[in-house]
Coordinates of C-alpha atoms in Angstrom, one line a residue:
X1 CA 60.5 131.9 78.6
X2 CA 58.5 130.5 81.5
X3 CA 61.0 128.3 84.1
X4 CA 59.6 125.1 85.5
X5 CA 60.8 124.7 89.4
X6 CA 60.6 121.4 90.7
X7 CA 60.4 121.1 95.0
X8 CA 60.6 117.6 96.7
X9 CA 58.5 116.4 99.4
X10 CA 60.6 118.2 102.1
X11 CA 60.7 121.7 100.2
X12 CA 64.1 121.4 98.6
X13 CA 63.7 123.6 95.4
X14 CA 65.5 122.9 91.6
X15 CA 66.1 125.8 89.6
X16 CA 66.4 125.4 86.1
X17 CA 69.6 127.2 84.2
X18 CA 69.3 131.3 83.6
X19 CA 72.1 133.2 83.0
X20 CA 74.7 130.1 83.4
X21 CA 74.2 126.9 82.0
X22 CA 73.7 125.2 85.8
X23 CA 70.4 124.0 87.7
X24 CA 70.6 125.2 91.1
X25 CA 69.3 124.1 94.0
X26 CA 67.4 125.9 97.6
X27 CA 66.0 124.6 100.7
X28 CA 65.9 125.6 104.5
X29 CA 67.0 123.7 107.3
X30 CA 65.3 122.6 110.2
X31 CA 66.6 125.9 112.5
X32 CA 65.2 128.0 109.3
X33 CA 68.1 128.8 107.6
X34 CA 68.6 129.5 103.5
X35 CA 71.0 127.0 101.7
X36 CA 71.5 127.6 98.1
X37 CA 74.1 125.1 95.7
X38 CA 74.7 124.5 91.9
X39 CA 73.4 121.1 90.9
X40 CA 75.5 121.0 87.9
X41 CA 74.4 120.8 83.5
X42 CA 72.4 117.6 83.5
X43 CA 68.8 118.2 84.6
X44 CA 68.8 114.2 85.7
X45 CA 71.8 114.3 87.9
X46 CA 70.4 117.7 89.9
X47 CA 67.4 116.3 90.4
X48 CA 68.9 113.2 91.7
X49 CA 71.3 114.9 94.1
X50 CA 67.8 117.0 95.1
X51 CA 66.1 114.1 96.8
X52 CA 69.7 113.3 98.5
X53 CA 69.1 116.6 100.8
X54 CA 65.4 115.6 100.6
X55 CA 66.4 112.4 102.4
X56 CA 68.8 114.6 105.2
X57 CA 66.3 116.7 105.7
X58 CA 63.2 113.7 106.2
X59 CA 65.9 112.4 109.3
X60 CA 66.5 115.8 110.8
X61 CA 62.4 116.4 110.5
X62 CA 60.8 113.2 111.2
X63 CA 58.5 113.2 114.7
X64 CA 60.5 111.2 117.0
X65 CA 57.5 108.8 117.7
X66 CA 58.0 108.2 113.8
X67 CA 61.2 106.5 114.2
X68 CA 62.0 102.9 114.3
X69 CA 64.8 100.9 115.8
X70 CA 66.1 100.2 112.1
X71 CA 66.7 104.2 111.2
X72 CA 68.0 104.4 114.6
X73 CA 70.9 101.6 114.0
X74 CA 71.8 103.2 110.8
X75 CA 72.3 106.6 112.1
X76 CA 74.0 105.4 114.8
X77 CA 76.2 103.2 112.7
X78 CA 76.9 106.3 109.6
X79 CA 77.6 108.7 113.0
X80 CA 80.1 106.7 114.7
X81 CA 82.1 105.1 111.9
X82 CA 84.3 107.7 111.4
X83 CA 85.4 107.0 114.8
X84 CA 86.2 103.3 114.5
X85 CA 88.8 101.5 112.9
X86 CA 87.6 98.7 110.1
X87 CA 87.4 95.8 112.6
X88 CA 85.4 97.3 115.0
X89 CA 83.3 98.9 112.5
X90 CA 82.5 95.1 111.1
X91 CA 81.8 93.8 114.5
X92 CA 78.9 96.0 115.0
X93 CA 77.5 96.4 112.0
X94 CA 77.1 92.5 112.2
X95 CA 75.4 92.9 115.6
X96 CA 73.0 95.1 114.0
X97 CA 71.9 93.7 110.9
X98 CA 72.4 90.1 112.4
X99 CA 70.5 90.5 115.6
X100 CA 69.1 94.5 116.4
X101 CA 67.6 95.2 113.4
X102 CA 66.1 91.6 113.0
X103 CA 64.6 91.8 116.1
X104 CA 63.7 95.6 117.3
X105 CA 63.4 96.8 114.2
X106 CA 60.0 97.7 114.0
X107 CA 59.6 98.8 117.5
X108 CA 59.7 102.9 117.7
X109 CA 62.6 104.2 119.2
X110 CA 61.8 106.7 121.0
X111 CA 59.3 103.8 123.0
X112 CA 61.7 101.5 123.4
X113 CA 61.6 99.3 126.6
X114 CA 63.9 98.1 128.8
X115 CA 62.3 94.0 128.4
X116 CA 62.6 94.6 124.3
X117 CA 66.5 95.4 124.9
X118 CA 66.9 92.6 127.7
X119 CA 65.1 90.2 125.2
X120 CA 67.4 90.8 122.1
X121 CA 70.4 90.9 124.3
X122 CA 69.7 87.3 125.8
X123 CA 69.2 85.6 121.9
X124 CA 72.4 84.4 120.7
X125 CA 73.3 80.9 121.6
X126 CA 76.7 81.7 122.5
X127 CA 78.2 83.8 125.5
X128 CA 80.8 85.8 123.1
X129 CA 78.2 86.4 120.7
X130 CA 76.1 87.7 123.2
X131 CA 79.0 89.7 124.9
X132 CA 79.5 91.3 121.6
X133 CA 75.7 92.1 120.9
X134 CA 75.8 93.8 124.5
X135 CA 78.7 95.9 123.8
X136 CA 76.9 97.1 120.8
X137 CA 73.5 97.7 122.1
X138 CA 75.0 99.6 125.0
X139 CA 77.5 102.2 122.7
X140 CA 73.7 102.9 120.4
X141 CA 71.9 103.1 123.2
X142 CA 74.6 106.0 124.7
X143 CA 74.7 107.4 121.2
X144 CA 71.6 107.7 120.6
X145 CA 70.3 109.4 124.1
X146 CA 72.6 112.2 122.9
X147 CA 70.9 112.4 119.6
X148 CA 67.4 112.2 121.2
X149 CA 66.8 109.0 119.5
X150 CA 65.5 107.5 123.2
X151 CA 63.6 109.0 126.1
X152 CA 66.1 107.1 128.6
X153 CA 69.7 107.0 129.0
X154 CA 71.9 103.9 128.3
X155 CA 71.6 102.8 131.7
X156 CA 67.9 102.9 131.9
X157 CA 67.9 100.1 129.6
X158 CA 70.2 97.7 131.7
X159 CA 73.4 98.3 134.0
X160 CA 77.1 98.3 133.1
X161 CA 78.5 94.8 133.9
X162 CA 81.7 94.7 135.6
X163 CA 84.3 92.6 133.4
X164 CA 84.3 89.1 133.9
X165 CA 87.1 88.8 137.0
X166 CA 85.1 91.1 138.7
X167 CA 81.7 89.5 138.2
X168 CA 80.4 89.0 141.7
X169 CA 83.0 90.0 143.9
X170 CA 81.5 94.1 144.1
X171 CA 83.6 97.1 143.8
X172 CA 84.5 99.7 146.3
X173 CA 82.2 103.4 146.2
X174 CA 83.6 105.6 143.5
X175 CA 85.9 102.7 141.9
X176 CA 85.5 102.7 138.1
X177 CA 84.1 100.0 136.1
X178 CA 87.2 100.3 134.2
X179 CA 89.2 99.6 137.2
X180 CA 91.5 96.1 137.1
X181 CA 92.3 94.0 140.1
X182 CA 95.6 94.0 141.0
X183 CA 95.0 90.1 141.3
X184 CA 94.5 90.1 137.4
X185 CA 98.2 91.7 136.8
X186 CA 100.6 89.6 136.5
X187 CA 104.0 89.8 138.6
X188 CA 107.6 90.1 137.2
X189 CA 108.4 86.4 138.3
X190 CA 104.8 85.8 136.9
X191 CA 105.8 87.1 133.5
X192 CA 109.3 85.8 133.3
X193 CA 108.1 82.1 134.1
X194 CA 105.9 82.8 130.8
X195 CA 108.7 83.7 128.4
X196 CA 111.1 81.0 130.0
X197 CA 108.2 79.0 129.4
X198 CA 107.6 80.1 125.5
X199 CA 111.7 79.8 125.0
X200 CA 112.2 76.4 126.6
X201 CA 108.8 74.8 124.1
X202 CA 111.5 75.7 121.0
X203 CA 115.1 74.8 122.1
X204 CA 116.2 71.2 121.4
X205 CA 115.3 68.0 123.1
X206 CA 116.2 64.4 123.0
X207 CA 112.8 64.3 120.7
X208 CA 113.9 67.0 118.1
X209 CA 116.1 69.5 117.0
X210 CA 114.0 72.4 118.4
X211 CA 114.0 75.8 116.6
X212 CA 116.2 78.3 118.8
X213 CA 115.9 81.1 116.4
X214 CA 111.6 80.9 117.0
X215 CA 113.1 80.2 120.8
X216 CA 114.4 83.9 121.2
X217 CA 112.0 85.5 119.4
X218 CA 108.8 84.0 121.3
X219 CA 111.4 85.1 124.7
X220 CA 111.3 88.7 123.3
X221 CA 107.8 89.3 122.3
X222 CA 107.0 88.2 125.9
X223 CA 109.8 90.3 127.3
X224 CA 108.5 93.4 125.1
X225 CA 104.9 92.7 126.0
X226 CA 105.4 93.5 129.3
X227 CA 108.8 95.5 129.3
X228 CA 107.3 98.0 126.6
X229 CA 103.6 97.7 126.6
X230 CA 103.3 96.8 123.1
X231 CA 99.4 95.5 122.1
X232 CA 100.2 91.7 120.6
X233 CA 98.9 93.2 116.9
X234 CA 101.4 96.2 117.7
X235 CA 103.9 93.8 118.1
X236 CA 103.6 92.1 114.9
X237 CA 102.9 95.0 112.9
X238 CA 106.3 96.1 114.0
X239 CA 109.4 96.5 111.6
X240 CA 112.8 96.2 112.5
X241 CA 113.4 99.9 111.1
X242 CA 110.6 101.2 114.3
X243 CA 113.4 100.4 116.8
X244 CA 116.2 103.2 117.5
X245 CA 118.2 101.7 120.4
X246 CA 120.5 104.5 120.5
X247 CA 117.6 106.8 122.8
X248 CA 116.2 103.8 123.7
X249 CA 112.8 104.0 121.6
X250 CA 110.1 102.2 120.1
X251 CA 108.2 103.9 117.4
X252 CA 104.3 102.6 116.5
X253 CA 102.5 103.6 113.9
X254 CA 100.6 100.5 113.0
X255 CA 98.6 97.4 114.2
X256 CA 97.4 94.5 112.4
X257 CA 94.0 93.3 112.8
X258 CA 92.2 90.3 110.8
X259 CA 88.6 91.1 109.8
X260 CA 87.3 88.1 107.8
X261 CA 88.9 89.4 104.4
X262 CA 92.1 88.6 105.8
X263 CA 95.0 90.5 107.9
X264 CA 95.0 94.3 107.4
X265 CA 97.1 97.0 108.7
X266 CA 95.5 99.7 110.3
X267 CA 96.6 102.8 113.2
X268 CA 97.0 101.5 116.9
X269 CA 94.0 101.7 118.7
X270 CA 92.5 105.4 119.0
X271 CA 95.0 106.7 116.4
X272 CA 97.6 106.7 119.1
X273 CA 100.7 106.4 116.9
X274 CA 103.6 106.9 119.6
X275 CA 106.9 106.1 120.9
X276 CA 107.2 103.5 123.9
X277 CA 110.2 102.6 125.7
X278 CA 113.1 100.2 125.2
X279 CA 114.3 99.8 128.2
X280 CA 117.9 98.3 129.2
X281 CA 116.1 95.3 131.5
X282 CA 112.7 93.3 131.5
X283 CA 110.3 94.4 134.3
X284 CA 112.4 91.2 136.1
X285 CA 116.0 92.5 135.7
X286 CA 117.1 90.7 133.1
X287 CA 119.3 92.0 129.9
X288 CA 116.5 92.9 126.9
X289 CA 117.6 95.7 124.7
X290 CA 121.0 94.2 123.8
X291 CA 119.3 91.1 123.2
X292 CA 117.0 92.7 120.8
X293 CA 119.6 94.6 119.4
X294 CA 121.1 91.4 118.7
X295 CA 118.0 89.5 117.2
X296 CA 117.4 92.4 114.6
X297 CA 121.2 92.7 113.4
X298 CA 121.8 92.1 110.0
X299 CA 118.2 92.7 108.9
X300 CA 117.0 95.1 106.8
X301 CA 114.3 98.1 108.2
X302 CA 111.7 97.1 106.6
X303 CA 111.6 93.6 107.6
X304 CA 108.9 92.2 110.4
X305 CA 110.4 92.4 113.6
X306 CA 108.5 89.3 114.9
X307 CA 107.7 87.4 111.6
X308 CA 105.7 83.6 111.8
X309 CA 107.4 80.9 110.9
X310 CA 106.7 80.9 107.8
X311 CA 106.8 84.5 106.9
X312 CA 104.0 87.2 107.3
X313 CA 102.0 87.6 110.6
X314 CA 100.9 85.3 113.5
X315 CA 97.5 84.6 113.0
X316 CA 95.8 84.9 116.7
X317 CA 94.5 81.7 117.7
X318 CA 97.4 80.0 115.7
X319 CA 99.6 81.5 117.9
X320 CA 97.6 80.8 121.4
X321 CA 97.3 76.9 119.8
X322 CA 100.8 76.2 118.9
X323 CA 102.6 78.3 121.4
X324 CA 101.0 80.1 124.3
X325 CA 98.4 77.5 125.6
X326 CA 101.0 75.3 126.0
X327 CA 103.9 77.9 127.8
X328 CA 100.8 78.8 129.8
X329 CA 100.3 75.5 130.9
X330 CA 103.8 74.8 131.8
X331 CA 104.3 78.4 133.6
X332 CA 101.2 77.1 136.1
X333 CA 100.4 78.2 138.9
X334 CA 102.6 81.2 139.2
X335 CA 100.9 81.9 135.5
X336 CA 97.3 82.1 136.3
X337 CA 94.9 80.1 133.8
X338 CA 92.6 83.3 133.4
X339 CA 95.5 85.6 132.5
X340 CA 96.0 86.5 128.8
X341 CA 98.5 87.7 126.2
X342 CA 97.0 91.5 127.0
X343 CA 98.0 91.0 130.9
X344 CA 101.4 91.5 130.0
X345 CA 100.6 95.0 128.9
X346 CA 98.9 95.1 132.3
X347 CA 102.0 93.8 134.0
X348 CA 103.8 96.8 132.5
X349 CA 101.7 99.6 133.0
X350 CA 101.0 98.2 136.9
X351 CA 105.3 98.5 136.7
X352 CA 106.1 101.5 136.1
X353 CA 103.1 103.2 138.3
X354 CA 104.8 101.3 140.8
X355 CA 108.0 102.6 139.9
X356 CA 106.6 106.4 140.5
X357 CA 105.7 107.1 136.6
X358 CA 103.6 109.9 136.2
X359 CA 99.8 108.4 135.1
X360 CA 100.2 111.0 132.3
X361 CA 103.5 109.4 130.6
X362 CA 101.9 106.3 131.1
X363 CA 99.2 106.6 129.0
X364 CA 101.3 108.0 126.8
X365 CA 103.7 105.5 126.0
X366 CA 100.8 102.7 126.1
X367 CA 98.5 104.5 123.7
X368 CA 95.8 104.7 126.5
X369 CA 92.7 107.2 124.9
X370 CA 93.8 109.9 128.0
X371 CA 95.2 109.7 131.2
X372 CA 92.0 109.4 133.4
X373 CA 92.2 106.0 131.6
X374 CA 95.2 104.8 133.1
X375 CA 93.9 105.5 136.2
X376 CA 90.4 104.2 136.1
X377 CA 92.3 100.9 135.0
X378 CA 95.0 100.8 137.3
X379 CA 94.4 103.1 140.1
X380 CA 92.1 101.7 142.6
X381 CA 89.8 104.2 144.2
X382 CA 90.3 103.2 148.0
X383 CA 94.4 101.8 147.8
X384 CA 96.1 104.2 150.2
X385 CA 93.8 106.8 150.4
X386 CA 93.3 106.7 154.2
X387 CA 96.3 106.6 155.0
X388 CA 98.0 109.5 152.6
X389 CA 95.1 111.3 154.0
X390 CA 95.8 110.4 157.8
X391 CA 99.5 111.0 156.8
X392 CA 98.2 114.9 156.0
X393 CA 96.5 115.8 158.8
X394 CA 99.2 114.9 161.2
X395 CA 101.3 116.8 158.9
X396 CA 99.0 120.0 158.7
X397 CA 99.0 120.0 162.7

């Protein structure tokens, strides 16, 4: 009986069935070597899954001058993926097939110039759009300079911008782009005035009743914000039963996020599922783990520890319209207008570095992706150095 063997464009090879009942298939790989695999009964379903390593094997061999800004985004998009959590995910898939691929996708990669990147960079109408694009453009544009996608590195194509507080002011030599001011962390006093400011929009007034229950618990997501470093979707992801106040810790294992499909729960940002601190005082001295203790008595673990008003999560700009805007406004000017929810977890970590905390148990407790974050963020690269290092040479004579 004569066997018919069927080869794809890119040499992968289907065997039909011999001894056992199974087609199998062979092809090389780029570096030369042998892979064999069973392709299973149906002649159909093994050819099928033949041109699927046919396909692999057309990426790993295509000429590099063959490649087009539109492969490029979807490698780059399939590769990194696995590394981002759903929302981000969304977010740049939309910048590519809204705006890259639209506009670039044609052009070769491995050509690509630094006026076709400037160009689709500068097309959406508006500023966060465009923000968002950039982002995106810059993490392929690393990506695929590892991958040998381009000829030029990320920076080739156009320079890191410092964030928006630091745009035209210049950084010291050797500080990182990471690097906060200290001018955009708020104070203790600075982040008390806030949550006195959130507590007093809820108690009653000659023009209402008030809600003191929503009172206290906009006082304490302030006062955890930047007493434990929680991340605001942290904090409403939070149950009651993530809270041991015996050791005086904070478990989190979850965030929620709102893609357009509605709020989803995902893991804190970089997988860092941790334990933060409860401490017995805010970062201003005040009394905050008995007064959470009280706020969650009575309630059962699985319950929301910070629940809207009328059940389930805060929705973001729901929650910056009917509450913070407004405490922001009234905590002015010791509660600067450019500071955000997010600066209390700056206030915090900028408190305990203060305090002498090791950078390392830092980023630990506030789910940073390593330590040499923490410092690039909140370590600046000239603050004290002369004068430690003055302080050492005296010392060493």
């Amino acid at each position: 009986m004569i066997r018919t063997i069927e080869e794809t464009d890119h040499g992968v090879l289907l065997y039909p069935p011999k001894e056992h009942p199974y087609y199998r298939l062979v092809w090389h790989t780029p570096d030369g070597q042998r892979k064999t695999t069973t392709a299973g009964r149906d002649r159909d379903q093994a050819w099928a899954k033949a041109w699927v390593i046919d396909a692999e094997l057309a990426k790993s061999t295509a000429d590099p001058f063959d490649r087009d800004i539109s492969q490029f985004a979807e490698a780059w998009l399939e590769a990194m993926a696995k590394h981002w959590g759903p929302l981000h995910t969304q977010k740049n898939r939309q910048m590519a097939e809204g705006y890259i691929i639209p506009q670039l996708g044609t052009a070769p990669a491995w050509t690509l110039t630094r006026e076709q990147v400037k160009q689709c960079a500068e097309g959406p109408a508006s500023a966060g759009t465009r923000k968002h694009l950039r982002s995106a453009l810059g993490s392929m544009l690393t990506w695929g300079f590892s991958e040998d996608w381009t000829s030029q590195p990320r920076e080739h194509f156009f320079p890191r911008q410092p964030r928006t507080h630091q745009s035209g002011k210049g950084r010291q030599h050797g500080e990182n782009h990471q690097f906060i001011s200290p001018r955009m962390r708020p104070s203790p006093a600075a982040c008390k005035a806030l949550a006195e400011a959130l507590h007093a929009q809820q108690m009653p007034t000659s023009e209402g009743p008030g809600n003191p229950e929503l009172a206290e618990e906009l006082w304490l997501m302030a006062a955890t914000a930047a007493s434990c470093g929680l991340r605001q979707g942290e904090q409403w992801a939070s149950l009651v039963g993530d809270l041991d106040f015996a050791s005086g810790q904070w478990h989190i294992e979850r965030q929620v996020i709102r893609p357009k499909g509605g709020p989803m729960l995902t893991l804190p940002k970089w997988g860092r599922i941790r334990d933060t601190i409860i401490p017995e005082l805010t970062i201003w001295g005040e009394p905050l783990r008995d007064r959470l203790a009280a706020h969650v008595d009575g309630r059962q673990p699985d319950e929301l520890l910070f629940p809207a008003l009328r059940g389930g999560y805060f929705h973001p700009s729901n929650f910056a319209r009917d509450h913070l805007n407004a405490a922001r406004a009234v905590a002015a000017p010791i509660w600067q207008r450019d500071w955000t929810w997010h600066s209390l977890r700056h206030a915090f970590c900028t408190d305990l570095l203060q305090r002498g905390a090791r950078d390392t148990d830092v980023a630990l407790v506030a789910g940073h992706r390593n330590s040499a974050t923490t410092r690039n963020m909140y370590v600046g690269a000239t603050a004290g150095t002369t004068g430690r290092l003055n302080d050492l040479m005296a010392a060493a004579r």
